PDB file of C-alpha atoms in Angstrom:
ATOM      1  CA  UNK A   1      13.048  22.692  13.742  1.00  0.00           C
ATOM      2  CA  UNK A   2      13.475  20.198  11.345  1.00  0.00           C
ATOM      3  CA  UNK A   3      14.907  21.124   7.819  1.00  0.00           C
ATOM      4  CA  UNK A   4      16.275  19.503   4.685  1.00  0.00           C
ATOM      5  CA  UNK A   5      18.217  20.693   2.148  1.00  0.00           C
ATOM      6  CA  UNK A   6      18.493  19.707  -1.656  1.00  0.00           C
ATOM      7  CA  UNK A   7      21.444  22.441  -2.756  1.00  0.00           C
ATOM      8  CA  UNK A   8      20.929  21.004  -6.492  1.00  0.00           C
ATOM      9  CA  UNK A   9      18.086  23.210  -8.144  1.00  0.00           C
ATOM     10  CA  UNK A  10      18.688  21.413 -11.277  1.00  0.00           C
ATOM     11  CA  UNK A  11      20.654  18.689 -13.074  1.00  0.00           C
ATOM     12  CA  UNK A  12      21.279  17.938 -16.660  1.00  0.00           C
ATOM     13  CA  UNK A  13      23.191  14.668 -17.917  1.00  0.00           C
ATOM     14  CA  UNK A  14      23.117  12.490 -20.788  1.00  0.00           C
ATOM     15  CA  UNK A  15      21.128   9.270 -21.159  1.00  0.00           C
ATOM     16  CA  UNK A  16      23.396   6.229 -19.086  1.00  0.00           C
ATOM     17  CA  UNK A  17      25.473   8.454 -17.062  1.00  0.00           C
ATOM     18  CA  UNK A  18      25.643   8.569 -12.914  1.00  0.00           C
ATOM     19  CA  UNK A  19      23.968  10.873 -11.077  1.00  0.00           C
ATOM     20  CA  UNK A  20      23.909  11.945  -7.894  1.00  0.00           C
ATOM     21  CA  UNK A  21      21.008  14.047  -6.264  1.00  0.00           C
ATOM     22  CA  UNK A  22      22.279  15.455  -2.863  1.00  0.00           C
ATOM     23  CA  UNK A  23      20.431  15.716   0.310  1.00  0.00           C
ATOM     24  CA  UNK A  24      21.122  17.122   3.910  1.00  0.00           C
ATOM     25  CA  UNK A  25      19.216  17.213   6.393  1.00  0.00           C
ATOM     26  CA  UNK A  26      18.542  18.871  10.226  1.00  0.00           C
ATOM     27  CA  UNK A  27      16.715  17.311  13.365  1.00  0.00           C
ATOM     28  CA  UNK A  28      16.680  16.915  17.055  1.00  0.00           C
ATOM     29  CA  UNK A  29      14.750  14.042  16.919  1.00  0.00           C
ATOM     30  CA  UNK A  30      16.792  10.909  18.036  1.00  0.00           C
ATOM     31  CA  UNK A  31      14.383   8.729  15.625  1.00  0.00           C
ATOM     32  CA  UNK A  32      13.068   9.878  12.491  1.00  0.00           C
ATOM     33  CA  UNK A  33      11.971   8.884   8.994  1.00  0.00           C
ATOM     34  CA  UNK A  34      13.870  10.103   5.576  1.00  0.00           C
ATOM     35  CA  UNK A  35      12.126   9.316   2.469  1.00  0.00           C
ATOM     36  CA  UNK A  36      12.642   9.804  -1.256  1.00  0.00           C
ATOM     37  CA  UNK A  37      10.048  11.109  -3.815  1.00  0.00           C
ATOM     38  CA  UNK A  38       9.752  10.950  -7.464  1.00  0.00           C
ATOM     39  CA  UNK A  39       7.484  13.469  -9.179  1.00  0.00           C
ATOM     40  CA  UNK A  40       7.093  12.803 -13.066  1.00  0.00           C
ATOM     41  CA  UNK A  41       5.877  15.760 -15.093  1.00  0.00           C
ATOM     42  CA  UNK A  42       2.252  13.932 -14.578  1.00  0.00           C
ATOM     43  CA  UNK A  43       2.704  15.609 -11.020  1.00  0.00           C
ATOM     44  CA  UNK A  44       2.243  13.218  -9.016  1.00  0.00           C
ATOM     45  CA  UNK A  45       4.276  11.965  -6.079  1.00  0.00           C
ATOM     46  CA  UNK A  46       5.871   8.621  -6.164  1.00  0.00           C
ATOM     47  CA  UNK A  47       7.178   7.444  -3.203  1.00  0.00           C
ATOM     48  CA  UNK A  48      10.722   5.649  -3.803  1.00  0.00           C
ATOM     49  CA  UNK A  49      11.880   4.630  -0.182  1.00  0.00           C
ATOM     50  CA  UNK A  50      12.096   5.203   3.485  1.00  0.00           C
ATOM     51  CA  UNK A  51      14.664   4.491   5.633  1.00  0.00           C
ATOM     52  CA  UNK A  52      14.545   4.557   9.671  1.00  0.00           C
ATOM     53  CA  UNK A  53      17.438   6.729  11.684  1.00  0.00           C
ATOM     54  CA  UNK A  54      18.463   3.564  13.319  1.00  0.00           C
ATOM     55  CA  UNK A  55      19.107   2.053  10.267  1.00  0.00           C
ATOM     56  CA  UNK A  56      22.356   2.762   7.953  1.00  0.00           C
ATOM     57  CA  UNK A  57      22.794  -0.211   5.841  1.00  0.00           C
ATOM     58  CA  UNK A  58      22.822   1.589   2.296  1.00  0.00           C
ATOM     59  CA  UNK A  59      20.245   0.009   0.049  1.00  0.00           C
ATOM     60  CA  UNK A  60      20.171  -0.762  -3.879  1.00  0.00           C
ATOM     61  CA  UNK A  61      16.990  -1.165  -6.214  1.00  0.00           C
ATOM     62  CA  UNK A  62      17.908  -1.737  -9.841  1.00  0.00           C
ATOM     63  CA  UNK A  63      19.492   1.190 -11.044  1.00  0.00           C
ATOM     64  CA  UNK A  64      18.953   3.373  -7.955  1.00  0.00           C
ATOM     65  CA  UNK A  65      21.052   3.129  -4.508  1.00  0.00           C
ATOM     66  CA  UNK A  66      20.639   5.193  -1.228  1.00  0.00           C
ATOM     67  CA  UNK A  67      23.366   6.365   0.733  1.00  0.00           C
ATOM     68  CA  UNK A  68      22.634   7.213   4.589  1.00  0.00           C
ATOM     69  CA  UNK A  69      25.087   8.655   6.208  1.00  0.00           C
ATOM     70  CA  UNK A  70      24.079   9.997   9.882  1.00  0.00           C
ATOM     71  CA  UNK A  71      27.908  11.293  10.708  1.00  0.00           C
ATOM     72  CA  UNK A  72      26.812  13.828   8.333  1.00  0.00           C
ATOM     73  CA  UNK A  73      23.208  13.781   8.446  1.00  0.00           C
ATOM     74  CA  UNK A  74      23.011  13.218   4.523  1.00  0.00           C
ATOM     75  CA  UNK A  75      20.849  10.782   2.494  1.00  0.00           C
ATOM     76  CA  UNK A  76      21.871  11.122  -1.091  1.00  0.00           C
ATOM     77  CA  UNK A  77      20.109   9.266  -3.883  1.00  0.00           C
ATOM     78  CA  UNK A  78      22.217   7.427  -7.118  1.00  0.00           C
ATOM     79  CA  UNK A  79      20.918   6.808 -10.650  1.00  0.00           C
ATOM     80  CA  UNK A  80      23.452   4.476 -12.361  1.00  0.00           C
ATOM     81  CA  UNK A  81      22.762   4.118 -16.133  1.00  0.00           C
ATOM     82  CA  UNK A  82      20.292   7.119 -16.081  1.00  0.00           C
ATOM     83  CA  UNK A  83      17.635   6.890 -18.558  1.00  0.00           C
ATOM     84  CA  UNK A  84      15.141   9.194 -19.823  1.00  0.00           C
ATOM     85  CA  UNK A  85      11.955   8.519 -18.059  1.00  0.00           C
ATOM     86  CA  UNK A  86      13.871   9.342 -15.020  1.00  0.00           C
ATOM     87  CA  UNK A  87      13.838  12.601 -15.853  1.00  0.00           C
ATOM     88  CA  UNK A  88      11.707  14.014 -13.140  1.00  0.00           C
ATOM     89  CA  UNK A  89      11.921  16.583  -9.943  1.00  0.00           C
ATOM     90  CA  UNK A  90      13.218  14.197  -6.696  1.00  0.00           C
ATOM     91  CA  UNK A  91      12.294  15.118  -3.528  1.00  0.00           C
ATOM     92  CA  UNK A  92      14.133  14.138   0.228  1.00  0.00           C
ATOM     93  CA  UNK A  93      11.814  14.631   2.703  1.00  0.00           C
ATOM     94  CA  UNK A  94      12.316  14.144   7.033  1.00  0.00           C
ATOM     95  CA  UNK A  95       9.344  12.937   9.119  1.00  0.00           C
ATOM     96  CA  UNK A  96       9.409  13.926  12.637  1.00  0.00           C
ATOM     97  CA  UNK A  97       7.850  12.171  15.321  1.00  0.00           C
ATOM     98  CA  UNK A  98       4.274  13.338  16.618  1.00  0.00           C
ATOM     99  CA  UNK A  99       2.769  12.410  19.800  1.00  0.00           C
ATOM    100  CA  UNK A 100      -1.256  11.426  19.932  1.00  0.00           C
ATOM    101  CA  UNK A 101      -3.303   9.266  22.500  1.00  0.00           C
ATOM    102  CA  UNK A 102      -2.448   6.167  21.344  1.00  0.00           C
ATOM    103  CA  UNK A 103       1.376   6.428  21.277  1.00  0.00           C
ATOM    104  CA  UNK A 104       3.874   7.855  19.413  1.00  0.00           C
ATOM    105  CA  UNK A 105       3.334   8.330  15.150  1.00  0.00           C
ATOM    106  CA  UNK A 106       5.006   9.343  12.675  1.00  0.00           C
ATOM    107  CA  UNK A 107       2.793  12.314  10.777  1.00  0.00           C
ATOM    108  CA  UNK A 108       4.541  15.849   8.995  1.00  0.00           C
ATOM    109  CA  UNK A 109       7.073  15.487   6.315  1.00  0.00           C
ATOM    110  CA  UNK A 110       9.368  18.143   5.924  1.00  0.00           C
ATOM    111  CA  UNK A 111      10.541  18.602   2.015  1.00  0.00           C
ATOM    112  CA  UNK A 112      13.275  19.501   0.253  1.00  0.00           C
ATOM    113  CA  UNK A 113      13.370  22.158  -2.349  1.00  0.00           C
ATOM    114  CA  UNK A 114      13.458  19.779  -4.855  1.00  0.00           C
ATOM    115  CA  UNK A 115      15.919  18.515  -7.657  1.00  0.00           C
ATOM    116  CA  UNK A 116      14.698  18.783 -11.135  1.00  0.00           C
ATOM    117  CA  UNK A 117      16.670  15.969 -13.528  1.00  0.00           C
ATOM    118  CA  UNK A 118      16.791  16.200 -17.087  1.00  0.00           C
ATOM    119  CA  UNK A 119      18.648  13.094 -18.857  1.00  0.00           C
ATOM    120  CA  UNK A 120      19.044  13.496 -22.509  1.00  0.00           C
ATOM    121  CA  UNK A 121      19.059  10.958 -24.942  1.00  0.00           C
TER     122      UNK A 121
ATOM    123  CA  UNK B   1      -7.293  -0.125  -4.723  1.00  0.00           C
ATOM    124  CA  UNK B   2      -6.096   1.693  -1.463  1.00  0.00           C
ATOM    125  CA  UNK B   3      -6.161   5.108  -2.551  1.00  0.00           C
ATOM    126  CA  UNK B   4      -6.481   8.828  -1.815  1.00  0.00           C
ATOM    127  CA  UNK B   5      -8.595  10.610  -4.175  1.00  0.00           C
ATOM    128  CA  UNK B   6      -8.731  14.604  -4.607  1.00  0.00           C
ATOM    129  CA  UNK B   7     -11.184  16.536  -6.477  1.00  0.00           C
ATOM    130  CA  UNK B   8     -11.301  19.047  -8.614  1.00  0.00           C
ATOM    131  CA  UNK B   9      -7.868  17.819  -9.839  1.00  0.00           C
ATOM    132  CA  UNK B  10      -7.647  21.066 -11.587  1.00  0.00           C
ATOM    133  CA  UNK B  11      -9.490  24.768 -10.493  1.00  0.00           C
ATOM    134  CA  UNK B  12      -9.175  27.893 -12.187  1.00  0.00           C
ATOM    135  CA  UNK B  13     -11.249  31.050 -10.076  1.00  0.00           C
ATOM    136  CA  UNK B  14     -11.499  34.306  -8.936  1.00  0.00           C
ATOM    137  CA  UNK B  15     -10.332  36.359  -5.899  1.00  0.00           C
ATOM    138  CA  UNK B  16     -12.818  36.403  -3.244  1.00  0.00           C
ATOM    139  CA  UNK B  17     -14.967  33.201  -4.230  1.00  0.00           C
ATOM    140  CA  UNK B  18     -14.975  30.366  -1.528  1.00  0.00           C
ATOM    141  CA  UNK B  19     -14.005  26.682  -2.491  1.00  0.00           C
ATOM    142  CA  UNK B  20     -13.218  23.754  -0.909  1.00  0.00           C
ATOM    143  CA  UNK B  21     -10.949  20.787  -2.530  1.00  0.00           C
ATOM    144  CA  UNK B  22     -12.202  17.328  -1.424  1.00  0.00           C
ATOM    145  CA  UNK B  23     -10.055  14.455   0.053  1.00  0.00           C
ATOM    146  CA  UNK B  24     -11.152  11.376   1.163  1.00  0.00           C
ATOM    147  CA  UNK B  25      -9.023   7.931   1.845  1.00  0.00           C
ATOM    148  CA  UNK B  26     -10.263   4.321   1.913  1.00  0.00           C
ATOM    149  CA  UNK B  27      -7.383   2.735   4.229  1.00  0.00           C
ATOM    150  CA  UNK B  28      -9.079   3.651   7.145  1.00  0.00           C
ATOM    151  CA  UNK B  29      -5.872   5.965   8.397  1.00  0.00           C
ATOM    152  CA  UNK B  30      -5.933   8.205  11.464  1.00  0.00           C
ATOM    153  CA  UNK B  31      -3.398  10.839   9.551  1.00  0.00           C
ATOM    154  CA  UNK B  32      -4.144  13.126   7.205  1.00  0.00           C
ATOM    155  CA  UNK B  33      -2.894  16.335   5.845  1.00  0.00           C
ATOM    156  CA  UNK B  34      -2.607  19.166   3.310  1.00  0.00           C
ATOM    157  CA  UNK B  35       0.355  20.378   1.641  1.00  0.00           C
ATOM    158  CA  UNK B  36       1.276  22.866  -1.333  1.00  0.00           C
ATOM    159  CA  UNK B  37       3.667  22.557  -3.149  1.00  0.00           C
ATOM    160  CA  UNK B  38       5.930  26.147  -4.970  1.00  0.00           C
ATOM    161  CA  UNK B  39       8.753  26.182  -7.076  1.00  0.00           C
ATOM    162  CA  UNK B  40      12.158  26.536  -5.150  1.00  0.00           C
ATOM    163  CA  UNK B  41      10.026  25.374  -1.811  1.00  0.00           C
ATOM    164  CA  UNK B  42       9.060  22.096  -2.184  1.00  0.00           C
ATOM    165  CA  UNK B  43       5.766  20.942  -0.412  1.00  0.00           C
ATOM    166  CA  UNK B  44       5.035  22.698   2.554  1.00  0.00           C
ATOM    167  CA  UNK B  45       2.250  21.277   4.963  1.00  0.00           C
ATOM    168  CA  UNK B  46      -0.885  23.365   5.393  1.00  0.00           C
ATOM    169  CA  UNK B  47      -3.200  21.572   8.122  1.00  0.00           C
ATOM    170  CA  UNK B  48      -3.342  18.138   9.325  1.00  0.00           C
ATOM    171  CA  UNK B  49      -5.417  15.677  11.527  1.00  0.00           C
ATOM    172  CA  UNK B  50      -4.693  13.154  13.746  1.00  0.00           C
ATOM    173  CA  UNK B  51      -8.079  11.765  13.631  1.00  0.00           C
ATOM    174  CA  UNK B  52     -11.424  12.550  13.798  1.00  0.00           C
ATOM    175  CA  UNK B  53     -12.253  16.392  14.705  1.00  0.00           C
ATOM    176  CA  UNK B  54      -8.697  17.097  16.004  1.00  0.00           C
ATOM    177  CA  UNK B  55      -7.045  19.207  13.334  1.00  0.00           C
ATOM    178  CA  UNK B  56      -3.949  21.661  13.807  1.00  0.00           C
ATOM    179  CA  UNK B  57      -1.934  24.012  12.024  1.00  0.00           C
ATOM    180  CA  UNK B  58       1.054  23.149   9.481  1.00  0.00           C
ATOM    181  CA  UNK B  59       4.069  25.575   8.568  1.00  0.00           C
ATOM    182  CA  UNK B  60       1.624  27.937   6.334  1.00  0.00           C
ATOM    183  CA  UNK B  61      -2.195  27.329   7.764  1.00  0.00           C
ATOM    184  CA  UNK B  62      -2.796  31.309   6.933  1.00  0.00           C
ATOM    185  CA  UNK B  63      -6.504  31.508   4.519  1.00  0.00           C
ATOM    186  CA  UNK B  64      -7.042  27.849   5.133  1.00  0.00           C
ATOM    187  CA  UNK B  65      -9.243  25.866   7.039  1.00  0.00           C
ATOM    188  CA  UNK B  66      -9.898  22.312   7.424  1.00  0.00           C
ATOM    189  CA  UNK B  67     -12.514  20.360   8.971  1.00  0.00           C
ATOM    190  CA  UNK B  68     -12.385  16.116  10.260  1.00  0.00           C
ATOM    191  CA  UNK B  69     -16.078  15.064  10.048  1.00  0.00           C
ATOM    192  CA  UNK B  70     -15.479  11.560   9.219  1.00  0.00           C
ATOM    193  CA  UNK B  71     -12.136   9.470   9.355  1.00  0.00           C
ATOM    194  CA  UNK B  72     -12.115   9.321   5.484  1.00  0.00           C
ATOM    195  CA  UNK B  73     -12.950  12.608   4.815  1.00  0.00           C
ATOM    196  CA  UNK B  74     -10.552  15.907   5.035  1.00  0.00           C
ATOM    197  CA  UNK B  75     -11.624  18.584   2.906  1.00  0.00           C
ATOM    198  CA  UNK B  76      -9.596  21.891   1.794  1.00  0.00           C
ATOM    199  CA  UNK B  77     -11.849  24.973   2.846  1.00  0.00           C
ATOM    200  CA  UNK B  78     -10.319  28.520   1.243  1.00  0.00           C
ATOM    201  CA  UNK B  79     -13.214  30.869   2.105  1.00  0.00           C
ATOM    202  CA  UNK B  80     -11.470  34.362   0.241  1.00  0.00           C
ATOM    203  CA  UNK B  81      -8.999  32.873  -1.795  1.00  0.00           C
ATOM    204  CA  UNK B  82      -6.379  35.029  -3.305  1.00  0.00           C
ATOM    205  CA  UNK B  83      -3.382  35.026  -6.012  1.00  0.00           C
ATOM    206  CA  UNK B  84      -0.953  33.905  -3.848  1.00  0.00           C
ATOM    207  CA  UNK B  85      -2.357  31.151  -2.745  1.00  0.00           C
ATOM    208  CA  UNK B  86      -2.334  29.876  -6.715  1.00  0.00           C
ATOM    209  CA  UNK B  87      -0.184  26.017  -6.377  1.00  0.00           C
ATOM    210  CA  UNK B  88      -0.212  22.760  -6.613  1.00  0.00           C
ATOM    211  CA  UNK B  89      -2.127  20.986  -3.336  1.00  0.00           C
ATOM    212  CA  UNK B  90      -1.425  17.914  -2.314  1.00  0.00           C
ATOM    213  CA  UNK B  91      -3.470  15.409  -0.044  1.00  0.00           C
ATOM    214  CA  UNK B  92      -2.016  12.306   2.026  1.00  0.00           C
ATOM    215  CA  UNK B  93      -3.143  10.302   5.199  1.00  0.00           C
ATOM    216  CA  UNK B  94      -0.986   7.864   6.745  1.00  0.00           C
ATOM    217  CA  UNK B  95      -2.118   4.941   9.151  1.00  0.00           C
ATOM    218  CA  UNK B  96      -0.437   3.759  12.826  1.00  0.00           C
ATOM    219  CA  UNK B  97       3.004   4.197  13.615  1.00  0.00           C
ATOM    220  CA  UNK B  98       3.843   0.682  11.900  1.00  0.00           C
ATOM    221  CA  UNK B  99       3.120   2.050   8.764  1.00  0.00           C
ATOM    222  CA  UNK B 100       5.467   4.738   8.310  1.00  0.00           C
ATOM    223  CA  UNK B 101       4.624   5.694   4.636  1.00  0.00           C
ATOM    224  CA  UNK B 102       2.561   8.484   3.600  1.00  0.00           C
ATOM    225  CA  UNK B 103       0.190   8.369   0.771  1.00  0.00           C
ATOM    226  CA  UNK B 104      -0.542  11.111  -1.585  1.00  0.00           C
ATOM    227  CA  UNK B 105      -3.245  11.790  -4.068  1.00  0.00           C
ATOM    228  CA  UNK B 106      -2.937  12.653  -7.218  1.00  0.00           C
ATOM    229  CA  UNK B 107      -2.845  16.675  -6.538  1.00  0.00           C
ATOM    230  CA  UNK B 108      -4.764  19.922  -7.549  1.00  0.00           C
ATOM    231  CA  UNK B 109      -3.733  22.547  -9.851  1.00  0.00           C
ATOM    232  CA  UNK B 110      -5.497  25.560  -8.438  1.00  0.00           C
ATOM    233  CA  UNK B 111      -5.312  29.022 -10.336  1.00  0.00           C
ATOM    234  CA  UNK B 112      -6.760  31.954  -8.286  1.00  0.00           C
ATOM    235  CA  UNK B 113      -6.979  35.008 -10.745  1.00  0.00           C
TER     236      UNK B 113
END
């Protein structure tokens, strides 16, 4: 079964400060899907990346960076500089692999618990 | 504006009355499922569909149905709704397996009293 785990409950830092939301994860599946979610206190879901199990080139965007590590199965998220509208609860999520007529697809994401960040001003 | 849309966004009943939460898609996807979302669990998925009129069970399908009429179309059916299953719902489809990402609507608040 797949699983993914997000040990932070909750994080507090101070406006520009580093931060580092943790995530570990469990499959069988030789190819598989991780993904990143930002949820605002508007509640909605916003999706902030997706990397491939074949694919562990770490990746930057602005302030964030993405750090896959398959050796042990982890795909942690960094905030240099945080700011205050990143306060927000992050979700790592796992997509398994589902078989239908035409092929192979990609359809259930398993979540996280969830990381709620708070950055102060 | 690709999209998935929900409605009611926000639904506040009673034990015991049937309701169904709407979710339709204009991206023409095959995928499409239901989660909630708890504190401390994170979004769980409910149902989901491969396509039209095959549907199957998620991680917590119990008081929930689902039906697949139409490609665009994959309402949220809770015929005796109770307390517990007060949360935050979430809709997304997803299209072939060369387009890996999910998209969600915007979510609805449902209070079951």
């Amino acid at each position: 079964a797949q699983k993914v785990t997000q040990a932070q409950t909750e994080i507090s830092v101070v406006e520009k400060e580093d931060v580092t939301l943790d995530c570990v994860y469990e499959t069988r599946d030789t190819t598989y899907y991780l993904f990143w979610y930002k949820q605002p206190p508007s509640g909605e879901l916003v999706f902030l990346i997706r990397r491939n199990s074949f694919d562990e080139q770490n990746e930057i965007s602005g302030r964030y960076s993405w750090n896959f590590q398959k050796s042990t199965s982890s795909f942690n998220f960094t905030i240099t500089a945080s700011q205050v509208v990143d306060s927000a609860v992050y979700f790592c999520a796992l997509s398994e692999a589902m078989a239908n007529a035409g092929g192979t697809s990609y359809g259930k994401l398993t979540f996280g618990q969830g990381t709620i960040l708070t950055v102060h001003p | 504006e690709a999209q998935v849309t929900q409605n009611p966004r926000y639904l506040i009943t009673v034990t015991g009355k049937k309701l169904t939460v709407t979710c339709s898609q204009n991206m023409n996807h095959e995928y499409m499922s239901w989660y909630r979302q708890d504190p401390g669990l994170g979004l769980r998925q409910i149902y989901y569909s491969m396509n039209v009129e095959v549907t199957d069970k998620g991680d917590v399908p119990e008081g929930y149905k689902v039906s697949r009429k139409e490609k665009r179309n994959f309402p949220l059916i809770l015929e005796s709704p109770s307390p517990n299953q007060t949360s935050l719902y979430f809709c997304a489809s997803q299209g072939r397996a060369s387009q890996r990402e999910q998209y969600f609507g915007p979510g609805t608040r449902l209070t079951v009293t």
